[in-house]
Short mmCIF file of C-alpha atoms in Angstrom, two decimals:
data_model
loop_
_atom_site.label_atom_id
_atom_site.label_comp_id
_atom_site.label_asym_id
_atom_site.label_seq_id
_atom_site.Cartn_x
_atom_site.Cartn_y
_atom_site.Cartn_z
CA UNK A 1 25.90 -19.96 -24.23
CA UNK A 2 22.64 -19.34 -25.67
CA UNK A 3 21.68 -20.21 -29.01
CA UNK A 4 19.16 -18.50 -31.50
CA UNK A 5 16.31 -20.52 -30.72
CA UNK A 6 16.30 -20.36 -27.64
CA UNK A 7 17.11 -16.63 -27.94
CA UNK A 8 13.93 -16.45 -29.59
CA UNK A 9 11.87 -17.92 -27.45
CA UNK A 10 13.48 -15.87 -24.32
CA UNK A 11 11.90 -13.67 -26.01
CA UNK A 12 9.08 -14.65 -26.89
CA UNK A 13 7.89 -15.48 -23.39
CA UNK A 14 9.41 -12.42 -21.95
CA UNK A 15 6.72 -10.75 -24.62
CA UNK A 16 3.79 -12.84 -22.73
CA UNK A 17 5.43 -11.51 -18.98
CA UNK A 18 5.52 -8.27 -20.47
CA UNK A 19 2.44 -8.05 -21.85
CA UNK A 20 1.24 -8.97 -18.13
CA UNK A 21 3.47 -6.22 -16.56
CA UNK A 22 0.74 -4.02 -19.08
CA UNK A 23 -2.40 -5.49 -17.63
CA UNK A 24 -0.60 -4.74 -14.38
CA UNK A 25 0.08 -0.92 -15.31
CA UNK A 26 -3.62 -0.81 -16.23
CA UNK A 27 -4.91 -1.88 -12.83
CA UNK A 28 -2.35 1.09 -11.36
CA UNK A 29 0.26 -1.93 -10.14
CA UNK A 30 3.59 -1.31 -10.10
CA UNK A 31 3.89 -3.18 -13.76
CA UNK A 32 5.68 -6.63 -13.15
CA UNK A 33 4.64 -9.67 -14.97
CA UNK A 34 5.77 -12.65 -14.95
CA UNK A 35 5.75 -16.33 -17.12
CA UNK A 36 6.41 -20.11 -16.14
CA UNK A 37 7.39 -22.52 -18.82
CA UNK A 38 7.32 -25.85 -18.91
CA UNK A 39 8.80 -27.85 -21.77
CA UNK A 40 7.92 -25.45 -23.93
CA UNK A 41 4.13 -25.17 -22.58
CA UNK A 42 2.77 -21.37 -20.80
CA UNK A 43 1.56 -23.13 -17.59
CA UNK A 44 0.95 -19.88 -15.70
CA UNK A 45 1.12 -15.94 -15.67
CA UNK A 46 0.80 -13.54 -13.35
CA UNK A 47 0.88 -9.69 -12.60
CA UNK A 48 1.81 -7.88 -9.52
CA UNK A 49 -1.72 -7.19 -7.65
CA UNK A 50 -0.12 -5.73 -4.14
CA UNK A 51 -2.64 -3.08 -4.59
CA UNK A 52 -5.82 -4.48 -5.63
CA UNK A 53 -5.11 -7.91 -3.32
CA UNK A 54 -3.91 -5.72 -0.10
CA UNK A 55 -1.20 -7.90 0.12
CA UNK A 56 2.75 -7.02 -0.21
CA UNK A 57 2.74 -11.11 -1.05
CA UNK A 58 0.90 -10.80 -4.35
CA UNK A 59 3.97 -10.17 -6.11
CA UNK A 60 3.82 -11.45 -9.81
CA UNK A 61 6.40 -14.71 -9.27
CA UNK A 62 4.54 -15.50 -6.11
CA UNK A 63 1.42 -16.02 -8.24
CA UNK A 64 2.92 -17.46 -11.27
CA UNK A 65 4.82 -19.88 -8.75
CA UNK A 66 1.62 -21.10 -7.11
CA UNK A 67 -0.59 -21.06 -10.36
CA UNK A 68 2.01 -23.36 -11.83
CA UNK A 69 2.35 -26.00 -9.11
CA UNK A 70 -1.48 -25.89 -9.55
CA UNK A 71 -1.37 -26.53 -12.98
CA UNK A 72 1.21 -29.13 -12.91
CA UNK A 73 -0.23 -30.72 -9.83
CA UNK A 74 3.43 -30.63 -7.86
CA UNK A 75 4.92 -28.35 -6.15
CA UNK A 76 8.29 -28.74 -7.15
CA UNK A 77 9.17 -26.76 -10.54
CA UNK A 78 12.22 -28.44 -11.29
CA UNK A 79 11.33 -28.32 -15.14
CA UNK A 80 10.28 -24.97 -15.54
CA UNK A 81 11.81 -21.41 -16.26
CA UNK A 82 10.13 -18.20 -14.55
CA UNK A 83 10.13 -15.07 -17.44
CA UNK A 84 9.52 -11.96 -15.22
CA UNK A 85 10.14 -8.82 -16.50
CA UNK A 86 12.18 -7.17 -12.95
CA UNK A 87 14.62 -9.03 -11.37
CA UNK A 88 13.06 -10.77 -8.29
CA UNK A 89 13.38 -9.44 -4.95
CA UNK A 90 14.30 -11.22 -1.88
CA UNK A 91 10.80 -12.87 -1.41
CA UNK A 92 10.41 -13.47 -5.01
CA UNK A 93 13.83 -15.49 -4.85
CA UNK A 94 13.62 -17.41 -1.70
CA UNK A 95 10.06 -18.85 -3.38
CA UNK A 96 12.11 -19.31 -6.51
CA UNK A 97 14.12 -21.54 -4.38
CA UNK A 98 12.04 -23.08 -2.51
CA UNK A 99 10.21 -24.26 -5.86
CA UNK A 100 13.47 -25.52 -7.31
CA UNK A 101 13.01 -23.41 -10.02
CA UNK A 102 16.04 -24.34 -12.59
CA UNK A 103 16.15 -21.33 -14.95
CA UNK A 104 15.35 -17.96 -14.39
CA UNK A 105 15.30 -15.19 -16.99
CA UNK A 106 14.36 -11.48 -16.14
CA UNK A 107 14.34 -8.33 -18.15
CA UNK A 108 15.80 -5.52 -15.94
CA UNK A 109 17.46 -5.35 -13.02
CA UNK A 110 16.57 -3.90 -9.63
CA UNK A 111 19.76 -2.60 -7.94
CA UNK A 112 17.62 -1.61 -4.69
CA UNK A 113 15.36 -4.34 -4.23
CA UNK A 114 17.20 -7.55 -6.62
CA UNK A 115 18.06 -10.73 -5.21
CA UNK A 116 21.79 -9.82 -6.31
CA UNK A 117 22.19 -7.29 -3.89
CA UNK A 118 20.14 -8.94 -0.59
CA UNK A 119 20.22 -12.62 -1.00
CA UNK A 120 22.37 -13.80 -4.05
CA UNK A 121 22.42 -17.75 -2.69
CA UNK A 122 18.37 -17.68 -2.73
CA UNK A 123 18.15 -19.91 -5.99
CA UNK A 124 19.07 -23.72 -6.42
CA UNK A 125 22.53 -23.83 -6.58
CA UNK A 126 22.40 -25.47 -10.42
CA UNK A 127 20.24 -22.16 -11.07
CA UNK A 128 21.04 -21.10 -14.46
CA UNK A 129 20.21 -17.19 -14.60
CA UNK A 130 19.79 -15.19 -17.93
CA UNK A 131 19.39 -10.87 -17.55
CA UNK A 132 18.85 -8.81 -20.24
CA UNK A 133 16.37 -10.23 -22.02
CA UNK A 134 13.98 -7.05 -23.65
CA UNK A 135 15.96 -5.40 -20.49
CA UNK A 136 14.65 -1.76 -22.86
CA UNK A 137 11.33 -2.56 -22.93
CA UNK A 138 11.11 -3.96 -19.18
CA UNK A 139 12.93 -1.46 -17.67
CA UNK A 140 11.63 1.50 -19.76
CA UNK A 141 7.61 0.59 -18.27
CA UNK A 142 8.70 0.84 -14.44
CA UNK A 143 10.27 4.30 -15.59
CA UNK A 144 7.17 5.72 -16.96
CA UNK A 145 5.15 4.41 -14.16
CA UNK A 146 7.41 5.92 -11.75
CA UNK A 147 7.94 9.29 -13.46
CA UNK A 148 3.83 9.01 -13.75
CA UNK A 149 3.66 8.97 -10.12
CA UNK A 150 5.56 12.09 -9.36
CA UNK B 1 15.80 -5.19 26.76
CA UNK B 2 12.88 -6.70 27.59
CA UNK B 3 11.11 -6.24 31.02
CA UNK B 4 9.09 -9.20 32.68
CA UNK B 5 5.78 -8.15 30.85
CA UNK B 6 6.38 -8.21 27.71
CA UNK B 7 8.04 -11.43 28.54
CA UNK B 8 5.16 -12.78 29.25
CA UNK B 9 3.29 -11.66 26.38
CA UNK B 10 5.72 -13.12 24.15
CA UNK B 11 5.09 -16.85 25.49
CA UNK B 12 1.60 -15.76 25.63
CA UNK B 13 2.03 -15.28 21.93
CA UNK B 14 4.89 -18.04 21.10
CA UNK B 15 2.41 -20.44 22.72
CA UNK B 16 -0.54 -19.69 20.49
CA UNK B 17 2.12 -19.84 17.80
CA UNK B 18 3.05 -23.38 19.22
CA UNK B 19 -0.70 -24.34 18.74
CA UNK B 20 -0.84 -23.84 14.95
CA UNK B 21 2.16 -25.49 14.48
CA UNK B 22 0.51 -28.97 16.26
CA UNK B 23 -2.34 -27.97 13.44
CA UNK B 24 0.29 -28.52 10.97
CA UNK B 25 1.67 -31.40 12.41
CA UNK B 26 -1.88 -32.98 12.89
CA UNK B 27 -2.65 -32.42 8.91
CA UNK B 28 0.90 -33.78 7.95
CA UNK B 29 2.69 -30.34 7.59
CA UNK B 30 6.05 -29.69 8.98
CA UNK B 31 4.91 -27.98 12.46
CA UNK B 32 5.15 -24.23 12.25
CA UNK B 33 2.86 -21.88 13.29
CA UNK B 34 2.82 -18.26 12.97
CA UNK B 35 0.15 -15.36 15.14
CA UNK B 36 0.29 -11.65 14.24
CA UNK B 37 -0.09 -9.22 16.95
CA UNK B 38 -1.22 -5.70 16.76
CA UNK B 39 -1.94 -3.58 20.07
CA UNK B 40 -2.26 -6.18 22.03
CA UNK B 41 -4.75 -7.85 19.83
CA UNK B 42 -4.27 -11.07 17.77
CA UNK B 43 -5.14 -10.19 14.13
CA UNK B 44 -3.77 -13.45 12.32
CA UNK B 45 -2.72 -17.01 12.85
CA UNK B 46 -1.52 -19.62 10.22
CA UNK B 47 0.09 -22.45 10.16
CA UNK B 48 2.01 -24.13 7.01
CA UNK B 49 0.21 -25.70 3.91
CA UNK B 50 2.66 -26.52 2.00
CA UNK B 51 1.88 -30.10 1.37
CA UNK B 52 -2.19 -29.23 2.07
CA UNK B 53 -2.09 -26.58 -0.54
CA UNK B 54 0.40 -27.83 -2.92
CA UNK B 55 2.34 -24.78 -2.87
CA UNK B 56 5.75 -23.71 -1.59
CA UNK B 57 4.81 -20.18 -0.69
CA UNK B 58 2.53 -21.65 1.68
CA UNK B 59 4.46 -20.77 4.88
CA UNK B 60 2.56 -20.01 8.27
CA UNK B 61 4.43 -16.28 8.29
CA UNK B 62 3.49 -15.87 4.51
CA UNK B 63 -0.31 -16.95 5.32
CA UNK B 64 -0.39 -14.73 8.80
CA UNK B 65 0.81 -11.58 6.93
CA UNK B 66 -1.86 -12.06 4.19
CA UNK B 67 -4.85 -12.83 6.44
CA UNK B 68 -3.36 -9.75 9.09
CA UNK B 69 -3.44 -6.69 6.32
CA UNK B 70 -7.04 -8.30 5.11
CA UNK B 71 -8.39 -8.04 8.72
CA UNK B 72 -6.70 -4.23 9.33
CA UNK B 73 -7.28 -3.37 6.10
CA UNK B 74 -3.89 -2.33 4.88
CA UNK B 75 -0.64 -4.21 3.54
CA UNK B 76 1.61 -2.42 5.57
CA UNK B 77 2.16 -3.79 9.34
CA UNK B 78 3.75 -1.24 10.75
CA UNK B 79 1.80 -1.74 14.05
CA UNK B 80 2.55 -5.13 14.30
CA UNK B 81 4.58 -8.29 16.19
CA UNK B 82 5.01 -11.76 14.15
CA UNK B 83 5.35 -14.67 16.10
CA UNK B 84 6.61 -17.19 14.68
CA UNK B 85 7.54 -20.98 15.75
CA UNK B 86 10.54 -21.10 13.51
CA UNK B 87 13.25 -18.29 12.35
CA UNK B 88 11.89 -17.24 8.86
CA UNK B 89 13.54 -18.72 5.46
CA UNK B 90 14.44 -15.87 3.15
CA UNK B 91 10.99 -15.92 1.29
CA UNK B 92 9.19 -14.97 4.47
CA UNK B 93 12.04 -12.47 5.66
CA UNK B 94 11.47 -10.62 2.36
CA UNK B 95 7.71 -10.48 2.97
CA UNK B 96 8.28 -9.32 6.89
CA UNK B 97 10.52 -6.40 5.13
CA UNK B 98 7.91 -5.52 2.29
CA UNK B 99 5.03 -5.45 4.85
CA UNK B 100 7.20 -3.29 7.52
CA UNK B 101 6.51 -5.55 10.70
CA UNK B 102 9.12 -3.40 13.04
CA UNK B 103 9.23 -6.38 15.63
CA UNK B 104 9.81 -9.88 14.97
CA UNK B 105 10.29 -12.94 17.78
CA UNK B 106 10.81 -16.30 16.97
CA UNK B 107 11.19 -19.55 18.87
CA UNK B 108 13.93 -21.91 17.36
CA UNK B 109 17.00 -20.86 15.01
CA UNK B 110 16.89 -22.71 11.86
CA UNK B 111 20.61 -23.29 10.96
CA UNK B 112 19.94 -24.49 7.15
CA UNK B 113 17.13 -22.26 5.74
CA UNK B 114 17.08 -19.28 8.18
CA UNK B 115 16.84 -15.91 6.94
CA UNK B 116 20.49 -15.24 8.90
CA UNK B 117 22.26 -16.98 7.27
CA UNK B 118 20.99 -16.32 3.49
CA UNK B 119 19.48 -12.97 3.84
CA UNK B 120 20.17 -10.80 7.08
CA UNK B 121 18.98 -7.57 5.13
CA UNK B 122 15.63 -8.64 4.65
CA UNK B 123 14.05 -7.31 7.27
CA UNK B 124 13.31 -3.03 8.13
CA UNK B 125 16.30 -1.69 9.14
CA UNK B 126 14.74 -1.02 12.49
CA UNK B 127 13.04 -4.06 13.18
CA UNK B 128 14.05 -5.53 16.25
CA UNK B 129 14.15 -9.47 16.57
CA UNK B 130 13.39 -11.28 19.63
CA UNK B 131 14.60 -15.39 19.46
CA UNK B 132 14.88 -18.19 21.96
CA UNK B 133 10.91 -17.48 22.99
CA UNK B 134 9.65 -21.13 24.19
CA UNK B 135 12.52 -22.27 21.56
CA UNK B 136 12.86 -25.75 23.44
CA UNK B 137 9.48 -26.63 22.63
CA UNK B 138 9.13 -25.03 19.20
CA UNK B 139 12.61 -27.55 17.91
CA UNK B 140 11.38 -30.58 20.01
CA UNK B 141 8.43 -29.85 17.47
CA UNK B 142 10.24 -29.89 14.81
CA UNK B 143 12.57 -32.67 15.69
CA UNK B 144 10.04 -35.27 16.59
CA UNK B 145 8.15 -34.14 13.02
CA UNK B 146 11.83 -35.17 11.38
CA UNK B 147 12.40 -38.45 13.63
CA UNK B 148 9.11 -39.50 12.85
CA UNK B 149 9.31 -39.05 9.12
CA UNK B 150 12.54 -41.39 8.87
#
């Protein structure tokens, strides 16, 4: 169970990865940001660049992930949470893993591409996972991309 | 099925593979080594940095398919063959699906972390996979790296 405050600052930091997902949308990206926070401290955020970087890697959590452990100086994110406004994809979660990320908290979901669907043991097994959070506002920016690019 | 030639080419391949991964084990990384092939012509080859680079999405296939769209110019390797030393994890499966590599061949299973066992959708639903290529000497690799570190 989540309380207020920490209600609040879900989504407060799913603001900052959204606001991200915008600069993303701007540079023509598939708009996906994405936040790591550690005790309450922004120590990295990222936007999809696949297009600009070339690079089907350059997903937004792949960034934040290694812009974090750069920050922090360890690679191992075991007190962090990752905001991202999409739920992570198969890549996204294995690094999510791999970092032993404990909390994750995404705005939409992705019933094609999600983590859920192609690799739901990807996480830490003490993972805890929040969805939902802004899920409107997340969800409602990949729609107008996608209806843009029709 | 694969006819004597191309069985060649694949230790060809495996073994340049095989020589990243003693890169890895020379700078303290756990050996694996990954080359990406297209027509016949090597376009990448990476081994981990994990520990070098401070960063869990530093995997040799993660680092090959980077460095292989930058030098053909395009994030999608639809032309292309990874090698790789090791059977991916489920972070570098979901990058060999995003970038569309329709022919993957590995060297040694990896029971714990492979991409089989966690995420068997990852890849293009066409791709065809290719494993047990010089696999004796890609888990000796591996297993002396292990022995040693006890």
């Amino acid at each position: 169970m989540i309380n207020e405050e920490q209600q609040k600052k879900d989504e407060r930091y799913m603001q900052m990865a959204l606001d991200e997902a915008h600069l993303a949308l701007e540079a023509g990206e598939i708009p996906i940001g994405a936040v790591v926070v550690c005790k309450d401290r922004v120590v990295s955020r990222a936007h999809n660049l696949t297009e600009t970087l070339c690079d089907v890697t350059a997903h937004a959590e792949m960034q934040a992930i290694t812009a974090a452990a750069n920050t922090l100086g360890g690679k191992y994110l075991t007190e962090c949470t990752l905001y991202v406004t999409v739920e992570p994809c198969t890549m996204c979660a294995g690094a999510i893993g791999w970092a032993q990320i404990p909390r994750i908290v995404y705005g939409a979901p992705d019933d094609k591409r999600g983590y859920h669907l192609l690799a739901p043991h990807a996480f830490h097994p003490k993972a805890q996972v929040t969805q939902g959070v802004l899920e409107d506002e997340c969800r409602e920016l990949m729609q107008n991309f996608f209806k843009a690019k029709r």
